Amino acid sequence: MSEEALTPGIKRGFILIRDDFQREGESYADLSEYEQEDMFLYPRLRECFLYEYNGSPCRVFEVDVIDEIEKDPDSRKDRYYTNKVRIMRMVPVEKLMEEMNIGHNCTGYCNSGDDNIGDNNSGYGNMGSKNSGSFNIGDVNSGSFNAGDCNVGEGNVGYYNSGERNNGNHNAGCCNNGDYNAGDFNCGNYNSGAFCTGETPFMLFNQPSPITRDEWMNSEARDILILMPKKSTKWNNSMGLTEKEFQAQPIYGGDEQLDGPTVPHYDKSDRQIWWDKLPQDKKDIVFAIPGFDKEIFEECTGIQVG
């Protein structure tokens, strides 16, 4: 704390102490005075828990100030620094839940919905955390009735589904039993249609491939190509405009012949330079991709292979 500590008119406040502070043989009941350099002190219980709680076991105490205090320069937070306090009482868990939940009947903290078991839910009836939907068993669901995490849709059993009523992961369609389906009512993986069983054949160069999707994902050719320079946006306009100024122009996306700005285009010259410098043995591995078609390859990557 600085030598020029302020002394605002605050005599009592709240601190949060994590369980791992304890030394062997010590308990919270042993505490009467607590010292820690530049500990955070909050005038209100809600702010103390809201800013300091990170999910790890902890206790919140109401304390009397017995040392100098200094206002946190971060004006967004009404908190102070101090080095020593006298502990008056531990705040009961029931009081924390009452203070931190806008919703009702919640077992957890920072819920704005009702009947949640977990933290930071804005929906209702969730058993998990950070759900904006309702009746989810899992975390970070924006849909409802999901058993899993990070689902945008509803009624999914799995993870990262944006569709509905899927039993699996990463599905964008509905009623699929499997993973990575963009269609509906499929029983399998990677289907973009409907009522398909098994897995859709993996395509290479617009043709069904003799290798599987997993074989491609683990191939040397893919490992080589994934290292090519990524697309970079370069502005093609003769007016020297910034992106914001560009988008404000009435001829946004106009014709070069009008001497105005044109839409951003992708510069692929770096990829060609990368390819030209690539050792021949690595090029041969790429050429060995089943069904390799140089015209399709150029259309997709911008690389001319000769």
C-alpha atoms as a printed R data frame, in Angstrom:
    type eleno elety resid chain resno       x       y       z
1   ATOM     1    CA   MET     A     1   0.000   0.000   0.000
2   ATOM     2    CA   SER     A     2   1.264   3.474  -0.744
3   ATOM     3    CA   GLU     A     3   2.566   5.700   2.037
4   ATOM     4    CA   GLU     A     4  -0.151   8.232   1.246
5   ATOM     5    CA   ALA     A     5  -3.012   5.888   2.056
6   ATOM     6    CA   LEU     A     6  -6.444   7.411   2.093
7   ATOM     7    CA   THR     A     7  -8.724   7.065   5.092
8   ATOM     8    CA   PRO     A     8 -12.283   7.054   3.760
9   ATOM     9    CA   GLY     A     9 -15.116   6.823   6.258
10  ATOM    10    CA   ILE     A    10 -15.435   3.045   6.047
11  ATOM    11    CA   LYS     A    11 -15.103   1.073   9.265
12  ATOM    12    CA   ARG     A    12 -16.599  -2.283   8.315
13  ATOM    13    CA   GLY     A    13 -16.677  -4.357   5.150
14  ATOM    14    CA   PHE     A    14 -16.282  -7.826   3.633
15  ATOM    15    CA   ILE     A    15 -13.300  -9.934   2.554
16  ATOM    16    CA   LEU     A    16 -13.085 -13.299   0.804
17  ATOM    17    CA   ILE     A    17 -10.522 -15.875   1.963
18  ATOM    18    CA   ARG     A    18  -9.874 -19.033  -0.049
19  ATOM    19    CA   ASP     A    19  -9.646 -22.387   1.710
20  ATOM    20    CA   ASP     A    20  -6.050 -22.947   0.622
21  ATOM    21    CA   PHE     A    21  -4.883 -20.070   2.859
22  ATOM    22    CA   GLN     A    22  -4.966 -22.335   5.914
23  ATOM    23    CA   ARG     A    23  -1.863 -23.770   7.516
24  ATOM    24    CA   GLU     A    24  -1.749 -27.202   9.131
25  ATOM    25    CA   GLY     A    25  -3.808 -27.273  12.308
26  ATOM    26    CA   GLU     A    26  -5.431 -23.907  11.618
27  ATOM    27    CA   SER     A    27  -9.120 -23.325  11.031
28  ATOM    28    CA   TYR     A    28 -11.402 -20.391  10.386
29  ATOM    29    CA   ALA     A    29 -12.457 -20.530  14.023
30  ATOM    30    CA   ASP     A    30  -8.887 -19.614  15.021
31  ATOM    31    CA   LEU     A    31  -9.071 -16.304  13.216
32  ATOM    32    CA   SER     A    32  -9.629 -13.081  15.086
33  ATOM    33    CA   GLU     A    33  -7.333 -10.775  13.172
34  ATOM    34    CA   TYR     A    34  -6.229 -11.432   9.625
35  ATOM    35    CA   GLU     A    35  -3.247  -9.888   7.879
36  ATOM    36    CA   GLN     A    36  -2.461  -9.883   4.186
37  ATOM    37    CA   GLU     A    37  -0.702  -7.191   2.231
38  ATOM    38    CA   ASP     A    38  -3.038  -5.248  -0.049
39  ATOM    39    CA   MET     A    39  -6.053  -7.490   0.475
40  ATOM    40    CA   PHE     A    40  -9.303  -6.394  -1.146
41  ATOM    41    CA   LEU     A    41 -11.963  -4.953   1.148
42  ATOM    42    CA   TYR     A    42 -15.526  -4.355  -0.074
43  ATOM    43    CA   PRO     A    43 -18.196  -2.200   1.584
44  ATOM    44    CA   ARG     A    44 -20.960  -4.498   0.257
45  ATOM    45    CA   LEU     A    45 -21.278  -8.265   0.365
46  ATOM    46    CA   ARG     A    46 -22.510  -8.648  -3.211
47  ATOM    47    CA   GLU     A    47 -19.519  -6.897  -4.778
48  ATOM    48    CA   CYS     A    48 -17.096  -8.849  -2.600
49  ATOM    49    CA   PHE     A    49 -18.371 -12.205  -3.790
50  ATOM    50    CA   LEU     A    50 -19.065 -11.110  -7.362
51  ATOM    51    CA   TYR     A    51 -15.527  -9.858  -8.008
52  ATOM    52    CA   GLU     A    52 -13.523 -12.363  -5.943
53  ATOM    53    CA   TYR     A    53 -15.301 -15.724  -6.269
54  ATOM    54    CA   ASN     A    54 -13.671 -17.993  -8.876
55  ATOM    55    CA   GLY     A    55 -15.331 -21.308  -8.101
56  ATOM    56    CA   SER     A    56 -12.733 -22.554  -5.624
57  ATOM    57    CA   PRO     A    57 -13.682 -23.260  -1.981
58  ATOM    58    CA   CYS     A    58 -13.720 -20.064   0.050
59  ATOM    59    CA   ARG     A    59 -15.370 -18.175   2.899
60  ATOM    60    CA   VAL     A    60 -16.604 -14.604   3.131
61  ATOM    61    CA   PHE     A    61 -16.140 -12.675   6.357
62  ATOM    62    CA   GLU     A    62 -17.574  -9.474   7.722
63  ATOM    63    CA   VAL     A    63 -14.674  -7.519   9.180
64  ATOM    64    CA   ASP     A    64 -13.783  -4.352  11.057
65  ATOM    65    CA   VAL     A    65 -11.080  -2.144   9.586
66  ATOM    66    CA   ILE     A    66  -8.088  -1.711  11.944
67  ATOM    67    CA   ASP     A    67  -5.483  -0.459   9.473
68  ATOM    68    CA   GLU     A    68  -5.226   2.223   6.828
69  ATOM    69    CA   ILE     A    69  -7.290   1.699   3.703
70  ATOM    70    CA   GLU     A    70  -6.812   2.980   0.187
71  ATOM    71    CA   LYS     A    71  -9.401   3.276  -2.580
72  ATOM    72    CA   ASP     A    72  -8.869   1.012  -5.572
73  ATOM    73    CA   PRO     A    73  -7.947   3.311  -8.503
74  ATOM    74    CA   ASP     A    74 -10.195   1.197 -10.743
75  ATOM    75    CA   SER     A    75 -13.254   3.426 -10.461
76  ATOM    76    CA   ARG     A    76 -15.575   0.717 -11.783
77  ATOM    77    CA   LYS     A    77 -15.268  -1.236  -8.548
78  ATOM    78    CA   ASP     A    78 -16.188   0.056  -5.103
79  ATOM    79    CA   ARG     A    79 -13.367  -1.639  -3.235
80  ATOM    80    CA   TYR     A    80 -10.378  -0.776  -1.107
81  ATOM    81    CA   TYR     A    81  -6.943  -2.081  -0.175
82  ATOM    82    CA   THR     A    82  -5.935  -2.773   3.395
83  ATOM    83    CA   ASN     A    83  -3.389  -4.914   5.246
84  ATOM    84    CA   LYS     A    84  -5.104  -5.928   8.471
85  ATOM    85    CA   VAL     A    85  -8.686  -6.523   9.617
86  ATOM    86    CA   ARG     A    86 -10.514  -7.888  12.647
87  ATOM    87    CA   ILE     A    87 -12.905 -10.697  11.748
88  ATOM    88    CA   MET     A    88 -16.374 -10.234  13.217
89  ATOM    89    CA   ARG     A    89 -18.227 -13.185  11.709
90  ATOM    90    CA   MET     A    90 -18.308 -15.581   8.793
91  ATOM    91    CA   VAL     A    91 -21.154 -14.900   6.375
92  ATOM    92    CA   PRO     A    92 -23.459 -17.969   6.236
93  ATOM    93    CA   VAL     A    93 -23.849 -19.747   2.907
94  ATOM    94    CA   GLU     A    94 -27.589 -19.100   3.032
95  ATOM    95    CA   LYS     A    95 -26.956 -15.373   3.219
96  ATOM    96    CA   LEU     A    96 -24.588 -15.545   0.232
97  ATOM    97    CA   MET     A    97 -27.169 -17.381  -1.866
98  ATOM    98    CA   GLU     A    98 -29.859 -14.903  -0.915
99  ATOM    99    CA   GLU     A    99 -27.601 -11.983  -1.788
100 ATOM   100    CA   MET     A   100 -26.111 -13.350  -5.008
101 ATOM   101    CA   ASN     A   101 -29.133 -14.923  -6.691
102 ATOM   102    CA   ILE     A   102 -31.806 -12.809  -8.320
103 ATOM   103    CA   GLY     A   103 -33.677 -16.044  -8.937
104 ATOM   104    CA   HIS     A   104 -35.209 -18.255  -6.277
105 ATOM   105    CA   ASN     A   105 -34.544 -21.755  -4.940
106 ATOM   106    CA   CYS     A   106 -31.010 -21.836  -6.365
107 ATOM   107    CA   THR     A   107 -28.141 -23.952  -5.065
108 ATOM   108    CA   GLY     A   108 -25.234 -21.899  -6.346
109 ATOM   109    CA   TYR     A   109 -24.378 -18.296  -6.985
110 ATOM   110    CA   CYS     A   110 -25.069 -15.451  -9.413
111 ATOM   111    CA   ASN     A   111 -28.203 -17.014 -10.892
112 ATOM   112    CA   SER     A   112 -30.839 -14.713 -12.365
113 ATOM   113    CA   GLY     A   113 -33.219 -17.585 -13.072
114 ATOM   114    CA   ASP     A   114 -34.939 -19.911 -10.606
115 ATOM   115    CA   ASP     A   115 -34.331 -23.458  -9.375
116 ATOM   116    CA   ASN     A   116 -30.738 -23.705 -10.615
117 ATOM   117    CA   ILE     A   117 -28.093 -26.032  -9.187
118 ATOM   118    CA   GLY     A   118 -24.899 -24.277 -10.244
119 ATOM   119    CA   ASP     A   119 -23.603 -20.797 -10.881
120 ATOM   120    CA   ASN     A   120 -24.211 -17.923 -13.312
121 ATOM   121    CA   ASN     A   121 -27.382 -19.284 -14.891
122 ATOM   122    CA   SER     A   122 -29.841 -16.867 -16.481
123 ATOM   123    CA   GLY     A   123 -32.267 -19.645 -17.330
124 ATOM   124    CA   TYR     A   124 -34.327 -21.874 -15.066
125 ATOM   125    CA   GLY     A   125 -34.028 -25.355 -13.631
126 ATOM   126    CA   ASN     A   126 -30.432 -25.940 -14.740
127 ATOM   127    CA   MET     A   127 -28.063 -28.438 -13.158
128 ATOM   128    CA   GLY     A   128 -24.803 -26.808 -14.225
129 ATOM   129    CA   SER     A   129 -23.320 -23.387 -14.766
130 ATOM   130    CA   LYS     A   130 -23.475 -20.470 -17.209
131 ATOM   131    CA   ASN     A   131 -26.633 -21.645 -18.949
132 ATOM   132    CA   SER     A   132 -28.839 -19.047 -20.625
133 ATOM   133    CA   GLY     A   133 -31.367 -21.719 -21.530
134 ATOM   134    CA   SER     A   134 -33.462 -23.743 -19.109
135 ATOM   135    CA   PHE     A   135 -33.601 -27.276 -17.718
136 ATOM   136    CA   ASN     A   136 -30.101 -28.217 -18.854
137 ATOM   137    CA   ILE     A   137 -27.818 -30.798 -17.250
138 ATOM   138    CA   GLY     A   138 -24.437 -29.337 -18.172
139 ATOM   139    CA   ASP     A   139 -22.716 -26.032 -18.695
140 ATOM   140    CA   VAL     A   140 -22.836 -23.073 -21.099
141 ATOM   141    CA   ASN     A   141 -25.999 -24.082 -22.931
142 ATOM   142    CA   SER     A   142 -28.002 -21.358 -24.667
143 ATOM   143    CA   GLY     A   143 -30.728 -23.820 -25.583
144 ATOM   144    CA   SER     A   144 -32.941 -25.804 -23.231
145 ATOM   145    CA   PHE     A   145 -33.456 -29.407 -22.135
146 ATOM   146    CA   ASN     A   146 -29.887 -30.409 -23.023
147 ATOM   147    CA   ALA     A   147 -27.791 -33.069 -21.287
148 ATOM   148    CA   GLY     A   148 -24.279 -31.868 -22.106
149 ATOM   149    CA   ASP     A   149 -22.324 -28.687 -22.601
150 ATOM   150    CA   CYS     A   150 -22.239 -25.768 -25.046
151 ATOM   151    CA   ASN     A   151 -25.430 -26.613 -26.923
152 ATOM   152    CA   VAL     A   152 -27.204 -23.846 -28.847
153 ATOM   153    CA   GLY     A   153 -30.169 -26.025 -29.756
154 ATOM   154    CA   GLU     A   154 -32.626 -27.847 -27.527
155 ATOM   155    CA   GLY     A   155 -33.154 -31.381 -26.345
156 ATOM   156    CA   ASN     A   156 -29.642 -32.584 -27.178
157 ATOM   157    CA   VAL     A   157 -27.717 -35.337 -25.426
158 ATOM   158    CA   GLY     A   158 -24.118 -34.353 -26.170
159 ATOM   159    CA   TYR     A   159 -21.932 -31.352 -26.734
160 ATOM   160    CA   TYR     A   160 -21.679 -28.372 -29.114
161 ATOM   161    CA   ASN     A   161 -24.936 -29.058 -30.940
162 ATOM   162    CA   SER     A   162 -26.637 -26.168 -32.733
163 ATOM   163    CA   GLY     A   163 -29.560 -28.319 -33.827
164 ATOM   164    CA   GLU     A   164 -32.244 -29.990 -31.746
165 ATOM   165    CA   ARG     A   165 -32.931 -33.418 -30.275
166 ATOM   166    CA   ASN     A   166 -29.567 -34.862 -31.277
167 ATOM   167    CA   ASN     A   167 -27.860 -37.740 -29.511
168 ATOM   168    CA   GLY     A   168 -24.214 -36.936 -30.194
169 ATOM   169    CA   ASN     A   169 -21.827 -34.046 -30.621
170 ATOM   170    CA   HIS     A   170 -21.309 -31.127 -33.023
171 ATOM   171    CA   ASN     A   171 -24.589 -31.612 -34.884
172 ATOM   172    CA   ALA     A   172 -26.117 -28.703 -36.807
173 ATOM   173    CA   GLY     A   173 -29.218 -30.625 -37.838
174 ATOM   174    CA   CYS     A   174 -32.030 -32.218 -35.861
175 ATOM   175    CA   CYS     A   175 -32.838 -35.664 -34.517
176 ATOM   176    CA   ASN     A   176 -29.456 -37.164 -35.388
177 ATOM   177    CA   ASN     A   177 -27.887 -40.120 -33.616
178 ATOM   178    CA   GLY     A   178 -24.181 -39.507 -34.163
179 ATOM   179    CA   ASP     A   179 -21.658 -36.719 -34.561
180 ATOM   180    CA   TYR     A   180 -20.991 -33.833 -36.985
181 ATOM   181    CA   ASN     A   181 -24.270 -34.129 -38.870
182 ATOM   182    CA   ALA     A   182 -25.603 -31.093 -40.747
183 ATOM   183    CA   GLY     A   183 -28.765 -32.858 -41.888
184 ATOM   184    CA   ASP     A   184 -31.698 -34.422 -40.064
185 ATOM   185    CA   PHE     A   185 -32.769 -37.844 -38.821
186 ATOM   186    CA   ASN     A   186 -29.404 -39.442 -39.549
187 ATOM   187    CA   CYS     A   187 -27.974 -42.442 -37.750
188 ATOM   188    CA   GLY     A   188 -24.244 -41.981 -38.264
189 ATOM   189    CA   ASN     A   189 -21.613 -39.294 -38.597
190 ATOM   190    CA   TYR     A   190 -20.811 -36.437 -41.011
191 ATOM   191    CA   ASN     A   191 -24.110 -36.606 -42.895
192 ATOM   192    CA   SER     A   192 -25.425 -33.469 -44.617
193 ATOM   193    CA   GLY     A   193 -28.623 -35.068 -45.898
194 ATOM   194    CA   ALA     A   194 -31.479 -36.798 -44.116
195 ATOM   195    CA   PHE     A   195 -32.332 -40.371 -43.150
196 ATOM   196    CA   CYS     A   196 -28.790 -41.628 -43.774
197 ATOM   197    CA   THR     A   197 -27.178 -44.507 -41.906
198 ATOM   198    CA   GLY     A   198 -23.458 -44.908 -41.408
199 ATOM   199    CA   GLU     A   199 -21.105 -42.193 -42.574
200 ATOM   200    CA   THR     A   200 -21.286 -40.201 -45.783
201 ATOM   201    CA   PRO     A   201 -18.359 -41.060 -48.112
202 ATOM   202    CA   PHE     A   202 -15.495 -38.620 -47.717
203 ATOM   203    CA   MET     A   203 -15.033 -36.443 -50.804
204 ATOM   204    CA   LEU     A   204 -11.713 -35.381 -52.327
205 ATOM   205    CA   PHE     A   205 -11.569 -33.141 -55.388
206 ATOM   206    CA   ASN     A   206 -15.327 -33.491 -55.907
207 ATOM   207    CA   GLN     A   207 -15.122 -37.287 -56.028
208 ATOM   208    CA   PRO     A   208 -15.800 -40.033 -53.464
209 ATOM   209    CA   SER     A   209 -12.469 -40.796 -51.842
210 ATOM   210    CA   PRO     A   210 -10.880 -44.224 -51.368
211 ATOM   211    CA   ILE     A   211  -9.581 -43.031 -47.989
212 ATOM   212    CA   THR     A   212 -11.656 -42.297 -44.922
213 ATOM   213    CA   ARG     A   213 -12.088 -38.957 -43.224
214 ATOM   214    CA   ASP     A   214  -9.914 -40.122 -40.326
215 ATOM   215    CA   GLU     A   215  -7.171 -41.228 -42.725
216 ATOM   216    CA   TRP     A   216  -7.201 -37.783 -44.347
217 ATOM   217    CA   MET     A   217  -7.105 -36.023 -40.977
218 ATOM   218    CA   ASN     A   218  -4.005 -38.040 -40.045
219 ATOM   219    CA   SER     A   219  -2.299 -37.838 -43.455
220 ATOM   220    CA   GLU     A   220   1.102 -36.314 -44.225
221 ATOM   221    CA   ALA     A   221  -0.437 -34.299 -47.063
222 ATOM   222    CA   ARG     A   222  -2.812 -32.533 -44.698
223 ATOM   223    CA   ASP     A   223  -0.002 -31.866 -42.216
224 ATOM   224    CA   ILE     A   224   1.953 -30.179 -45.018
225 ATOM   225    CA   LEU     A   225  -0.904 -28.132 -46.474
226 ATOM   226    CA   ILE     A   226  -2.179 -26.916 -43.125
227 ATOM   227    CA   LEU     A   227   1.056 -24.913 -42.818
228 ATOM   228    CA   MET     A   228   0.455 -22.817 -45.934
229 ATOM   229    CA   PRO     A   229   0.023 -19.056 -45.304
230 ATOM   230    CA   LYS     A   230  -3.478 -18.152 -44.237
231 ATOM   231    CA   LYS     A   231  -5.613 -15.750 -46.227
232 ATOM   232    CA   SER     A   232  -4.923 -12.103 -45.468
233 ATOM   233    CA   THR     A   233  -7.273  -9.274 -46.322
234 ATOM   234    CA   LYS     A   234  -5.802  -6.389 -48.305
235 ATOM   235    CA   TRP     A   235  -7.729  -3.306 -49.298
236 ATOM   236    CA   ASN     A   236  -7.941  -2.644 -53.018
237 ATOM   237    CA   ASN     A   237  -8.899   1.002 -53.250
238 ATOM   238    CA   SER     A   238  -7.242   4.109 -54.647
239 ATOM   239    CA   MET     A   239  -8.775   6.518 -52.140
240 ATOM   240    CA   GLY     A   240  -6.693   5.575 -49.098
241 ATOM   241    CA   LEU     A   241  -9.727   4.927 -46.907
242 ATOM   242    CA   THR     A   242  -9.763   3.104 -43.613
243 ATOM   243    CA   GLU     A   243 -12.047   0.102 -43.274
244 ATOM   244    CA   LYS     A   244 -14.616   2.150 -41.336
245 ATOM   245    CA   GLU     A   245 -14.539   4.949 -43.928
246 ATOM   246    CA   PHE     A   246 -14.692   2.362 -46.688
247 ATOM   247    CA   GLN     A   247 -17.874   0.780 -45.357
248 ATOM   248    CA   ALA     A   248 -19.529   4.191 -45.005
249 ATOM   249    CA   GLN     A   249 -19.155   4.932 -48.718
250 ATOM   250    CA   PRO     A   250 -22.352   4.807 -50.821
251 ATOM   251    CA   ILE     A   251 -20.405   2.852 -53.454
252 ATOM   252    CA   TYR     A   252 -19.263   0.252 -50.906
253 ATOM   253    CA   GLY     A   253 -18.473  -2.804 -52.938
254 ATOM   254    CA   GLY     A   254 -18.374  -0.742 -56.113
255 ATOM   255    CA   ASP     A   255 -16.546  -1.131 -59.400
256 ATOM   256    CA   GLU     A   256 -12.824  -0.395 -59.778
257 ATOM   257    CA   GLN     A   257 -13.635   1.507 -62.965
258 ATOM   258    CA   LEU     A   258 -15.410   4.109 -60.797
259 ATOM   259    CA   ASP     A   259 -12.087   4.829 -59.086
260 ATOM   260    CA   GLY     A   260 -13.787   3.991 -55.795
261 ATOM   261    CA   PRO     A   261 -13.163   1.425 -53.114
262 ATOM   262    CA   THR     A   262 -13.807  -2.211 -53.880
263 ATOM   263    CA   VAL     A   263 -14.592  -5.049 -51.514
264 ATOM   264    CA   PRO     A   264 -11.611  -6.619 -49.750
265 ATOM   265    CA   HIS     A   265  -9.986  -9.416 -51.694
266 ATOM   266    CA   TYR     A   266  -7.770 -12.253 -50.600
267 ATOM   267    CA   ASP     A   267  -4.133 -12.062 -51.605
268 ATOM   268    CA   LYS     A   268  -2.863 -15.564 -52.358
269 ATOM   269    CA   SER     A   269   0.592 -14.605 -53.603
270 ATOM   270    CA   ASP     A   270   2.173 -15.616 -50.289
271 ATOM   271    CA   ARG     A   271   0.849 -19.130 -50.783
272 ATOM   272    CA   GLN     A   272   2.425 -19.409 -54.211
273 ATOM   273    CA   ILE     A   273   5.780 -18.288 -52.800
274 ATOM   274    CA   TRP     A   274   5.407 -20.851 -50.005
275 ATOM   275    CA   TRP     A   275   4.632 -23.608 -52.514
276 ATOM   276    CA   ASP     A   276   7.502 -22.703 -54.829
277 ATOM   277    CA   LYS     A   277   9.927 -23.020 -51.912
278 ATOM   278    CA   LEU     A   278   8.444 -26.299 -50.695
279 ATOM   279    CA   PRO     A   279  10.863 -29.269 -51.065
280 ATOM   280    CA   GLN     A   280  10.010 -31.592 -53.944
281 ATOM   281    CA   ASP     A   281   9.497 -34.606 -51.684
282 ATOM   282    CA   LYS     A   282   6.748 -32.737 -49.833
283 ATOM   283    CA   LYS     A   283   5.149 -31.644 -53.113
284 ATOM   284    CA   ASP     A   284   5.126 -35.287 -54.210
285 ATOM   285    CA   ILE     A   285   3.223 -36.201 -51.038
286 ATOM   286    CA   VAL     A   286   0.582 -33.601 -51.940
287 ATOM   287    CA   PHE     A   287   0.428 -34.831 -55.543
288 ATOM   288    CA   ALA     A   288  -0.220 -38.330 -54.169
289 ATOM   289    CA   ILE     A   289  -3.544 -37.286 -52.634
290 ATOM   290    CA   PRO     A   290  -6.119 -39.625 -54.230
291 ATOM   291    CA   GLY     A   291  -7.792 -37.964 -57.221
292 ATOM   292    CA   PHE     A   292  -5.476 -34.924 -57.132
293 ATOM   293    CA   ASP     A   293  -6.731 -32.315 -59.614
294 ATOM   294    CA   LYS     A   294  -4.464 -29.320 -60.189
295 ATOM   295    CA   GLU     A   295  -7.273 -27.052 -61.415
296 ATOM   296    CA   ILE     A   296  -9.435 -27.691 -58.352
297 ATOM   297    CA   PHE     A   297  -6.344 -27.363 -56.160
298 ATOM   298    CA   GLU     A   298  -5.617 -23.931 -57.649
299 ATOM   299    CA   GLU     A   299  -9.228 -22.808 -57.300
300 ATOM   300    CA   CYS     A   300  -9.276 -23.725 -53.612
301 ATOM   301    CA   THR     A   301  -5.789 -22.570 -52.604
302 ATOM   302    CA   GLY     A   302  -4.659 -20.092 -55.264
303 ATOM   303    CA   ILE     A   303  -1.547 -22.214 -55.875
304 ATOM   304    CA   GLN     A   304  -0.484 -23.072 -59.429
305 ATOM   305    CA   VAL     A   305   1.362 -26.370 -59.531
306 ATOM   306    CA   GLY     A   306   2.445 -26.165 -63.184
